[in-house]
XYZ file of N, CA and C in Angstrom:
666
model
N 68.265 -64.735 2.194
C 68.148 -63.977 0.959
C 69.541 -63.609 0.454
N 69.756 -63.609 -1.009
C 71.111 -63.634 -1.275
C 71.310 -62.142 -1.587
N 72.695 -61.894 -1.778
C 72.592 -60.066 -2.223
C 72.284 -60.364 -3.388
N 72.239 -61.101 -4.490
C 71.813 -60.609 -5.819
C 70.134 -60.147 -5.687
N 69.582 -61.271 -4.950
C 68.017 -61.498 -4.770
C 67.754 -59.926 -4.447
N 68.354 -59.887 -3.107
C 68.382 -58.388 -2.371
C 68.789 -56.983 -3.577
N 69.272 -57.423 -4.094
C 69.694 -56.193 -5.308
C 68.351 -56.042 -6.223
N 68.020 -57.047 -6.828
C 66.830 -57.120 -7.415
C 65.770 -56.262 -6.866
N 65.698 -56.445 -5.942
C 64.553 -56.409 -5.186
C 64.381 -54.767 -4.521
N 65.732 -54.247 -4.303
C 65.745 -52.481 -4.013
C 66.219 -52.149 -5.121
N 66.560 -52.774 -5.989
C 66.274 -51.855 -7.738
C 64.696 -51.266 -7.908
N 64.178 -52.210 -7.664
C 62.553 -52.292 -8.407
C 62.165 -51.081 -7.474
N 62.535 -51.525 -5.907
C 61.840 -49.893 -4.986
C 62.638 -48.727 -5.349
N 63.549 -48.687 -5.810
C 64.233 -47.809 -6.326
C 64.205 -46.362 -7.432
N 63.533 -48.012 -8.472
C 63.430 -47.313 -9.940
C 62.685 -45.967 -10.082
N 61.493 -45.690 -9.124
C 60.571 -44.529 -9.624
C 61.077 -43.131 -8.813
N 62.190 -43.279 -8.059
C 62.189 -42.447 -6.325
C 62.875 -41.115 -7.647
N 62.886 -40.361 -6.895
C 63.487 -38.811 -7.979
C 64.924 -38.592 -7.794
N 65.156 -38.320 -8.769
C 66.950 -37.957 -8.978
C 67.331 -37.628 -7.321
N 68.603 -37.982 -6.732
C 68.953 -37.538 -6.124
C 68.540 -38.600 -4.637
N 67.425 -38.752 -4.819
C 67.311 -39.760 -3.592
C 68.170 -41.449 -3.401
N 68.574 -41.419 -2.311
C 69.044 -42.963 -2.299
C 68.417 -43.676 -1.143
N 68.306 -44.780 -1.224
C 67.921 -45.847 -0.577
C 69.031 -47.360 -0.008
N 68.929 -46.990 1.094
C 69.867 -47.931 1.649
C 69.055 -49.161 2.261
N 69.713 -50.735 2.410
C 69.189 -51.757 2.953
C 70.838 -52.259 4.066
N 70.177 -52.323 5.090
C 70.736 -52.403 6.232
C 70.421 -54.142 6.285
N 71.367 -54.685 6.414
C 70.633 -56.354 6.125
C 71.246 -56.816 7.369
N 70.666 -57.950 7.875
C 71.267 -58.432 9.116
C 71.904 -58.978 9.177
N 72.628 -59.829 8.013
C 73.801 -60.219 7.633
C 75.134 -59.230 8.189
N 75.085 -57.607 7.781
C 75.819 -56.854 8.118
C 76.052 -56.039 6.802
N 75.635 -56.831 5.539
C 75.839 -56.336 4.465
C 75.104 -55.361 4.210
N 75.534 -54.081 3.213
C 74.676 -52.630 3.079
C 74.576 -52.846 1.487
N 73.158 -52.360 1.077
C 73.189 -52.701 -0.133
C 72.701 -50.815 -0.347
N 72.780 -50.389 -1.533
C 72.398 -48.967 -1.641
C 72.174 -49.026 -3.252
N 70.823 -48.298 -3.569
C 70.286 -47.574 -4.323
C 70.009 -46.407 -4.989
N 69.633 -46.280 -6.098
C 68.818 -45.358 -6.637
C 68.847 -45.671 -7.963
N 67.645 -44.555 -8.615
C 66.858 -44.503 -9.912
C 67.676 -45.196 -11.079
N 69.184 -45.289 -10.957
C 70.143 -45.716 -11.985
C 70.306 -47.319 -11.573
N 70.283 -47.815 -10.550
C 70.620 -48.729 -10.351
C 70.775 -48.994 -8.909
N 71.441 -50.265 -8.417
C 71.600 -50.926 -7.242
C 73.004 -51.428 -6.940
N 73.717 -51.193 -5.928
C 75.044 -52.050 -5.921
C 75.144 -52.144 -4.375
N 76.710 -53.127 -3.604
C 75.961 -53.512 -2.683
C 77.436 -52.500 -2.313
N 77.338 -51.677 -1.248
C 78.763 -50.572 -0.461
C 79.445 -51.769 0.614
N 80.565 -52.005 0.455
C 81.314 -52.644 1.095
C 82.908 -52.935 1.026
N 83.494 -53.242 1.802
C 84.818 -52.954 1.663
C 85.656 -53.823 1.114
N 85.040 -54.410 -0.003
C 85.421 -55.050 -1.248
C 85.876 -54.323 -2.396
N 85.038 -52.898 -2.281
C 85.756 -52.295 -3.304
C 85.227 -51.219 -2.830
N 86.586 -49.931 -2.670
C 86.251 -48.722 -1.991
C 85.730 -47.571 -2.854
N 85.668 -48.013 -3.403
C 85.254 -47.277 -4.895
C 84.029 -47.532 -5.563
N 82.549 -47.247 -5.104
C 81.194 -48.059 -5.994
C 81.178 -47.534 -7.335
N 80.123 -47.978 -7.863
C 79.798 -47.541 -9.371
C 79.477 -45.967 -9.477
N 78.719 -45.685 -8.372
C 78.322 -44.328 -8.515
C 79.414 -43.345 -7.965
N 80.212 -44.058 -7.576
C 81.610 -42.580 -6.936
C 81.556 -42.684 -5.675
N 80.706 -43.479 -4.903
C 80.550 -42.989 -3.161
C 81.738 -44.268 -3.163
N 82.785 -43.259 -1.916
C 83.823 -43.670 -1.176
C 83.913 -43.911 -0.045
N 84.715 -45.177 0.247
C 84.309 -45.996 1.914
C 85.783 -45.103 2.638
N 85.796 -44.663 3.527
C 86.619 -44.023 4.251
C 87.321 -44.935 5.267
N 88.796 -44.594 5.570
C 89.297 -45.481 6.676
C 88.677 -44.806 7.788
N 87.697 -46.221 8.903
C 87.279 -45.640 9.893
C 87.977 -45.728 11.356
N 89.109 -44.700 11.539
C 89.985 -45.189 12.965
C 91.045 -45.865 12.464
N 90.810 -47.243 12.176
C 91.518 -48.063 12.081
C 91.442 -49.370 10.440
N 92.839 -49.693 10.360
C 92.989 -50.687 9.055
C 91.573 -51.719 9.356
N 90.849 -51.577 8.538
C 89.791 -52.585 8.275
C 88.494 -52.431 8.913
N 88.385 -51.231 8.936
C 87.048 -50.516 9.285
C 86.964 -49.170 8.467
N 85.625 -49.169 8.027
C 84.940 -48.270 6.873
C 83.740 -47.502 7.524
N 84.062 -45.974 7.226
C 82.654 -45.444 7.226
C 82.348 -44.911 5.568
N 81.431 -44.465 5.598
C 80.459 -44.059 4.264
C 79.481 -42.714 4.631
N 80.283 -41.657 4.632
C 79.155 -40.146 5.301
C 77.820 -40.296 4.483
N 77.280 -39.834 5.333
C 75.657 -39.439 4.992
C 74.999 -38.004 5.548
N 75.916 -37.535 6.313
C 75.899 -36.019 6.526
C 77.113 -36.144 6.697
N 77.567 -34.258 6.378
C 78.994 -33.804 6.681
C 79.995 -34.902 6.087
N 81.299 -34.874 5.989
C 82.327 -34.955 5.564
C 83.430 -35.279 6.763
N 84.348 -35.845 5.859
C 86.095 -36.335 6.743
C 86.612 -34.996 7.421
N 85.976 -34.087 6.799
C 86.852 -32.472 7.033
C 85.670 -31.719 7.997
N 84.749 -32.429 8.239
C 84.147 -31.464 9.302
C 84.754 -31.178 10.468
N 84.735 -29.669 11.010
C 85.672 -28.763 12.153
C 84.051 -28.054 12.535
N 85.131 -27.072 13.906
C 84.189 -25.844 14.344
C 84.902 -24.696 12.873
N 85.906 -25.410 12.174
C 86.189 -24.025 11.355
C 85.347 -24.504 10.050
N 85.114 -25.751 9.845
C 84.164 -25.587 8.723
C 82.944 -26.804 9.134
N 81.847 -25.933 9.542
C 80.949 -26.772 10.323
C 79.885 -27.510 9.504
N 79.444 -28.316 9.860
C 77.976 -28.923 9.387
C 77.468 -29.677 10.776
N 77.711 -28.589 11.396
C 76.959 -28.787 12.889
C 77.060 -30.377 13.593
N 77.040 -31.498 12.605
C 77.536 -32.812 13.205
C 77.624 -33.937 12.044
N 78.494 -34.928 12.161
C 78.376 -35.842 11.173
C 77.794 -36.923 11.094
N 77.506 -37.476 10.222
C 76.166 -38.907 10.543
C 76.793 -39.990 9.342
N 77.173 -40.792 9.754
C 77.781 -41.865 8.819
C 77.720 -43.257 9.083
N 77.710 -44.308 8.130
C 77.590 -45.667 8.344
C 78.865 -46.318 8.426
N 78.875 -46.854 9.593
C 80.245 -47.602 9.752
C 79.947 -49.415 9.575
N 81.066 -49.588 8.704
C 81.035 -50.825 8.174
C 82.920 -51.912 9.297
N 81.775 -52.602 10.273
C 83.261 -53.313 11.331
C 83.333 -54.694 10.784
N 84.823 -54.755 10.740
C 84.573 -56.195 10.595
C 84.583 -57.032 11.560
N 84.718 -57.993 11.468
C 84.129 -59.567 12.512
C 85.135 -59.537 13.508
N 84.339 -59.502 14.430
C 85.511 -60.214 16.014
C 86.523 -59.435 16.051
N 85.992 -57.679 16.068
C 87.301 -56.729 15.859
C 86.867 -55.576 16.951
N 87.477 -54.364 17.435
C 87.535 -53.610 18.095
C 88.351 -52.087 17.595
N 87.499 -51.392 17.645
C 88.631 -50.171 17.516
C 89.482 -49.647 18.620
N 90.370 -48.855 18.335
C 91.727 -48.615 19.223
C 90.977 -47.625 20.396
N 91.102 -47.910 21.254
C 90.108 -46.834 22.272
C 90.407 -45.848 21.990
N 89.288 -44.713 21.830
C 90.075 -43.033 21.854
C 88.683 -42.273 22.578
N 89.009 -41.333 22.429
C 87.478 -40.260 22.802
C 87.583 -39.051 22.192
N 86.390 -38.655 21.667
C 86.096 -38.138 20.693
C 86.141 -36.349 21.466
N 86.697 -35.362 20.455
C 86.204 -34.388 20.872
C 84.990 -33.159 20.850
N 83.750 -34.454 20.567
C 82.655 -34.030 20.374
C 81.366 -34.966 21.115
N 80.151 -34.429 21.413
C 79.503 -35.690 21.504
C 79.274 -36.957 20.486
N 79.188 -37.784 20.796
C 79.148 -39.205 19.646
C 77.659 -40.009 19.944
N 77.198 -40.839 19.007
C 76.326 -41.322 19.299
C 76.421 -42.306 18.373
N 76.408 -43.597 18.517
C 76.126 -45.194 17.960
C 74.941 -46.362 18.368
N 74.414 -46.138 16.738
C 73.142 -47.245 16.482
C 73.918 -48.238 16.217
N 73.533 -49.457 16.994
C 74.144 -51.067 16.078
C 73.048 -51.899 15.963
N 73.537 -52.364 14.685
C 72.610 -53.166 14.114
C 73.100 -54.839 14.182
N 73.580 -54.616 15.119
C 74.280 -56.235 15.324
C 74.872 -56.768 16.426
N 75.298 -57.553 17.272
C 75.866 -57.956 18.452
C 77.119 -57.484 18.335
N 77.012 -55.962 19.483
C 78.520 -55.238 19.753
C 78.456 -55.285 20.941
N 79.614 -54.137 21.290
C 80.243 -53.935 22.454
C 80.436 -52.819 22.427
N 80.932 -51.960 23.764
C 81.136 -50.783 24.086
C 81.900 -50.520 25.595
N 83.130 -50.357 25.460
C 84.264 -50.249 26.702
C 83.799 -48.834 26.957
N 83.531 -48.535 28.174
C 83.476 -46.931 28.720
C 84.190 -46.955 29.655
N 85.034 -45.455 29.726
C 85.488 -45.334 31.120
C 85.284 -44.404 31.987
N 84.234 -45.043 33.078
C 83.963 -44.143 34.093
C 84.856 -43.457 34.883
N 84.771 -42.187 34.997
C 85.687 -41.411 35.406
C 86.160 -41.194 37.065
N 84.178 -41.358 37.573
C 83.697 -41.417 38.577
C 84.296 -42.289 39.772
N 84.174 -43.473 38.763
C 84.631 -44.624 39.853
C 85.808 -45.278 39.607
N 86.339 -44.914 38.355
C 87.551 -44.987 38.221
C 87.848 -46.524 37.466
N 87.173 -46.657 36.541
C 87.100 -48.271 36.175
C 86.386 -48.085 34.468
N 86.625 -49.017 33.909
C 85.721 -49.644 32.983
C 84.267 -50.360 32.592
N 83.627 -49.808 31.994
C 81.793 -50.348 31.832
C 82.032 -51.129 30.765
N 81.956 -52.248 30.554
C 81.453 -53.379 29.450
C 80.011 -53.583 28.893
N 79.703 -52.507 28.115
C 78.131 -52.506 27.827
C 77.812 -53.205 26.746
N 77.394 -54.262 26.455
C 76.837 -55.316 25.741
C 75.911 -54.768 24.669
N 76.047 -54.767 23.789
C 74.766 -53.945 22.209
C 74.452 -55.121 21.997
N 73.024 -55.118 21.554
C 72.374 -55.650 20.728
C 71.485 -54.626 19.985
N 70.611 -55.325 18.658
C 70.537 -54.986 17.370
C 69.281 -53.576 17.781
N 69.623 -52.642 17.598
C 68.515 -51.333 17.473
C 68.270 -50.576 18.721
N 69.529 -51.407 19.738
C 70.540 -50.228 20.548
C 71.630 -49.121 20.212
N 70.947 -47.752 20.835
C 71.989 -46.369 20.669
C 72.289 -46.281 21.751
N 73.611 -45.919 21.811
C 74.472 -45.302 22.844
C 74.942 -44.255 22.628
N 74.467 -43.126 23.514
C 75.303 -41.807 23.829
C 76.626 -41.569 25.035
N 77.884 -40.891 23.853
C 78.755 -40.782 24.385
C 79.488 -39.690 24.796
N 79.569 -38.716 25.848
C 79.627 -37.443 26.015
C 80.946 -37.303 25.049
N 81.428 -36.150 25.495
C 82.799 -35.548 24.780
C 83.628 -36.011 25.765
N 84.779 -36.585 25.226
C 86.111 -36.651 26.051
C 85.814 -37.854 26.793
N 85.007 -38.388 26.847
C 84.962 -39.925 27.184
C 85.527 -40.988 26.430
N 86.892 -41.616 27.595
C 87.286 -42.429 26.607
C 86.367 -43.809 25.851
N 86.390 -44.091 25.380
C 85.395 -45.411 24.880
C 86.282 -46.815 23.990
N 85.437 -47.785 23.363
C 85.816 -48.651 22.448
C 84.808 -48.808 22.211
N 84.486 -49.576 20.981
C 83.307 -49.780 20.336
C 83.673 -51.295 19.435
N 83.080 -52.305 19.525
C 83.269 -53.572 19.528
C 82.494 -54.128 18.445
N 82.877 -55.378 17.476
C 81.952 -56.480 16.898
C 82.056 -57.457 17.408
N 81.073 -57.745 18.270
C 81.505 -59.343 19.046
C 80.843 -60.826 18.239
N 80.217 -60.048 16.700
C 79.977 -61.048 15.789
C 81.107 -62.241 14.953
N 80.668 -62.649 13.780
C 81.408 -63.280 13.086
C 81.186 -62.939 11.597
N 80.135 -62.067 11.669
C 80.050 -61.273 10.071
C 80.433 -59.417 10.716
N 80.187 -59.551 9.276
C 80.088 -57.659 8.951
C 78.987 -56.779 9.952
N 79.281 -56.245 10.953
C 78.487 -55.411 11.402
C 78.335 -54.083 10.389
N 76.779 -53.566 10.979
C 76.567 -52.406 9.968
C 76.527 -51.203 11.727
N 77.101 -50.205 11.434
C 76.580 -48.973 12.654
C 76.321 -48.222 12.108
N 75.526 -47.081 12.880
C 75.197 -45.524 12.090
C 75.507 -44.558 13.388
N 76.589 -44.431 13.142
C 77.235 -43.080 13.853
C 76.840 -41.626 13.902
N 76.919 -40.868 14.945
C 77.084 -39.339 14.528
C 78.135 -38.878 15.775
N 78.296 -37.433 15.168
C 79.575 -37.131 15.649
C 79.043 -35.569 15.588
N 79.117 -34.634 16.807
C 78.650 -33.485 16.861
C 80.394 -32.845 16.253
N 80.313 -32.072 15.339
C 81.448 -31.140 15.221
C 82.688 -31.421 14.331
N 83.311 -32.464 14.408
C 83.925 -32.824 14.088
C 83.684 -33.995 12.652
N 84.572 -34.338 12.222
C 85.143 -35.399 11.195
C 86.201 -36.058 11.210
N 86.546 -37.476 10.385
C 87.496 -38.274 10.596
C 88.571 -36.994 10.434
N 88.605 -36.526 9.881
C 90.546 -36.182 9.400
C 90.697 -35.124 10.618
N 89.621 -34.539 11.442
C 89.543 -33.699 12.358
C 91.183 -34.100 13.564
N 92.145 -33.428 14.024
C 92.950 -34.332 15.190
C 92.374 -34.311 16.661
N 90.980 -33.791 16.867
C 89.916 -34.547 17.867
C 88.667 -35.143 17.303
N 89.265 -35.782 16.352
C 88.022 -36.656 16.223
C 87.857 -38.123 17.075
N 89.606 -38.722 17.126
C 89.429 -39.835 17.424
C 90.840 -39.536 18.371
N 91.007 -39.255 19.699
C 92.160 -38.985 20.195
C 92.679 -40.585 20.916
N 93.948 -40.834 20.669
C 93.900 -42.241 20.765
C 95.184 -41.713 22.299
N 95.449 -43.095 22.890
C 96.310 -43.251 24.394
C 97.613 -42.521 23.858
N 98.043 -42.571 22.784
C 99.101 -41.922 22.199
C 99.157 -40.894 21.960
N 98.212 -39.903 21.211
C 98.304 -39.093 20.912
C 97.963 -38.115 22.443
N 96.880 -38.214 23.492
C 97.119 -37.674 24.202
C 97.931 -37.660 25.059
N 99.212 -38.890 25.507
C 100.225 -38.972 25.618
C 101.056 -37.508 25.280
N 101.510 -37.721 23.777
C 102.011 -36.696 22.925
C 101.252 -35.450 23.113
N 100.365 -35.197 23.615
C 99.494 -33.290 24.117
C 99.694 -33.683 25.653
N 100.713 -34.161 26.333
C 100.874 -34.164 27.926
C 99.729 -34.584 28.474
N 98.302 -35.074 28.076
C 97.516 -35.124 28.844
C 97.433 -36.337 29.798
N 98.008 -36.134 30.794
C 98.626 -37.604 31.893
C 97.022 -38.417 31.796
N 96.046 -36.960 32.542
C 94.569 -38.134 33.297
C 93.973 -38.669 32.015
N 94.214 -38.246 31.053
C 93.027 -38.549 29.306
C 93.853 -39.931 29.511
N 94.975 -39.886 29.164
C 96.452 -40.985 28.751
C 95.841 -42.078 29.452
N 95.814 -41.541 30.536
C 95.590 -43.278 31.719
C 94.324 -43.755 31.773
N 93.235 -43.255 31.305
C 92.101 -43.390 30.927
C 92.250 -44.252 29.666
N 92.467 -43.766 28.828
C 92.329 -44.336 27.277
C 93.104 -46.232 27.526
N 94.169 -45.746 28.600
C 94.981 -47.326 28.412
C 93.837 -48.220 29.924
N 93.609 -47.911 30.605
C 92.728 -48.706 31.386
C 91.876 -49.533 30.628
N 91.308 -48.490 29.300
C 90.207 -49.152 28.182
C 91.220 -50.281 27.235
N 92.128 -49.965 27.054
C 92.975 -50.571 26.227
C 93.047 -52.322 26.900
N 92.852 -52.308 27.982
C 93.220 -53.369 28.965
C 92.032 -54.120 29.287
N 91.161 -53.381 28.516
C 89.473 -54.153 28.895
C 89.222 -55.356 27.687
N 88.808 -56.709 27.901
C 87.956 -57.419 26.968
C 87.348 -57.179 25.890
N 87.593 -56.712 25.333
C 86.646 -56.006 24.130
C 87.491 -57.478 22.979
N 86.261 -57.523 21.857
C 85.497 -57.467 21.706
C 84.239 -58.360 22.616
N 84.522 -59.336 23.032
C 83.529 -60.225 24.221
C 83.089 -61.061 23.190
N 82.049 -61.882 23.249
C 81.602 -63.181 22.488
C 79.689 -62.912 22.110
N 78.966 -63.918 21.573
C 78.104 -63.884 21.060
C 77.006 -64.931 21.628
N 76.177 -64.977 22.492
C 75.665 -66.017 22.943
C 74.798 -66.798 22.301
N 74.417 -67.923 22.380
C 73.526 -68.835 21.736
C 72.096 -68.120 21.595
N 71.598 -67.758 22.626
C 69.942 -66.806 22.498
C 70.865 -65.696 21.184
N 71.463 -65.139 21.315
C 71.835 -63.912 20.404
C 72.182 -64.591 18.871
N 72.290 -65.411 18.777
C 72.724 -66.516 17.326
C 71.239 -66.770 16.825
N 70.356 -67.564 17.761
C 69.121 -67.689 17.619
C 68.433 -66.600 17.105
N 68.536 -65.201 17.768
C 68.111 -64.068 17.135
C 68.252 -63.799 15.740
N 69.750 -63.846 15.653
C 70.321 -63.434 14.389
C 69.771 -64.430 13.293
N 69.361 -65.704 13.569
C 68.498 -66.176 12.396
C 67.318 -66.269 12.123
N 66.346 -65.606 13.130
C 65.123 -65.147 13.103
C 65.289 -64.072 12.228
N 65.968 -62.858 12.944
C 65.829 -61.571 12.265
C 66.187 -62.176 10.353
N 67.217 -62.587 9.831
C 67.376 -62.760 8.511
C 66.054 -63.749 8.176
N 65.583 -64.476 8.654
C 64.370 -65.078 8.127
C 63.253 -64.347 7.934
N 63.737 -63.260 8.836
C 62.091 -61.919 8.770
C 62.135 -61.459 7.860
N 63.861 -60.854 7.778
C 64.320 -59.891 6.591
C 64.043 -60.191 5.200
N 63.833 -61.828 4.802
C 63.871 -62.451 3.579
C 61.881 -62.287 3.617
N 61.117 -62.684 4.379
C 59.800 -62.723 4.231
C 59.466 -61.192 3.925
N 59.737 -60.328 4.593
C 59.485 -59.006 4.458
C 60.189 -58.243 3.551
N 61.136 -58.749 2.396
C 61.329 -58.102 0.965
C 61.391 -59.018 -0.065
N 60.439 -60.016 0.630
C 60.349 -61.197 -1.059
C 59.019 -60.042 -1.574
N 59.454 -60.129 -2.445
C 58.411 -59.542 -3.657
C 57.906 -60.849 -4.901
């Protein structure tokens, strides 16, 4: 299904919904298309700027986008909205810079990822493999990475207890706790740094990925 087709097609579910509501399409492509009563356009990091004013945020790192859907870049414990919930837009065969968050975190993927953890316990790295309509919970202060081991646009839906991007524990990277003396965080974060990420995409998981878009096209042809 093409995005124009796809545009068409969440216009029309669109048109009657009441001021204020929006409607998002999560496509398995990776592409996000978003709605409402005015119209349809597709959010992506083609242009950070949509028709309606919603702005794609740098997520972590050059060439990754989130898009809030609760709370804000500026969420703190000093100005709260209790947690943030946002769509992160990764691109292909990419990885973010390991850090750990100073809040709990939690990531839905909607696509063949990855996820570097570092167990503290045993003193090593977990390589946890995502597939599509797997969440992972990530305590506080756990270092992590979070992976696209695709070749398109992954779509995620994040939350983040407390914090926001512009927060300086939102995303504490090997450097910066470096720079706050923290030796055990430091050597943690670079152990992850040293892990495989992003990893690859297997043939059963390719196979998937063109089932699911063949579903996706039967189940919004109108």
């Amino acid at each position: 299904m093409s995005v124009r087709s796809g545009l068409r097609g969440l216009e029309r579910l669109a048109r009657p919904l009441p001021a204020g509501v929006d409607l998002y399409q999560l496509r398995p492509d990776g592409r996000v298309l978003l709605a409402d009563r005015d119209g349809a356009r597709e959010l992506g990091p083609d242009s950070a700027h949509g028709e309606a004013g919603e702005e794609l945020l740098r997520f972590i790192d050059e060439g990754q986008f989130a898009h809030y859907l609760v709370g804000d870049a500026k969420t703190s414990p000093e100005r709260p909205s209790n947690a943030t919930y946002k769509l992160g837009i990764v691109a292909p065969h990419s990885a973010f810079t390991p850090h750990a968050h100073g809040g709990e975190h939690l990531v839905l993927s909607l696509g063949p990822a990855s996820c570097g953890l570092y167990d503290e316990e045993r003193r090593r790295v977990v390589d946890v493999p995502l597939t599509p309509g797997l969440l992972i919970r990530i305590p506080e202060l756990m270092p992590h990475s979070f992976a696209n081991r695709g070749a398109a646009r992954l779509s995620i839906l994040a939350a983040n207890t407390g914090f926001g991007i512009d927060h300086e524990d939102y995303a504490i990277t090997a450097a910066e706790a470096e720079r706050r003396q923290d030796v055990r965080l430091a050597a943690a974060l670079r152990e992850v740094e040293r892990s495989r990420l992003p990893g690859t995409v297997t043939p059963r998981e390719r196979l998937a990925a063109r089932l699911r878009r063949f579903a996706a096209t039967l189940e919004t042809a109108r």
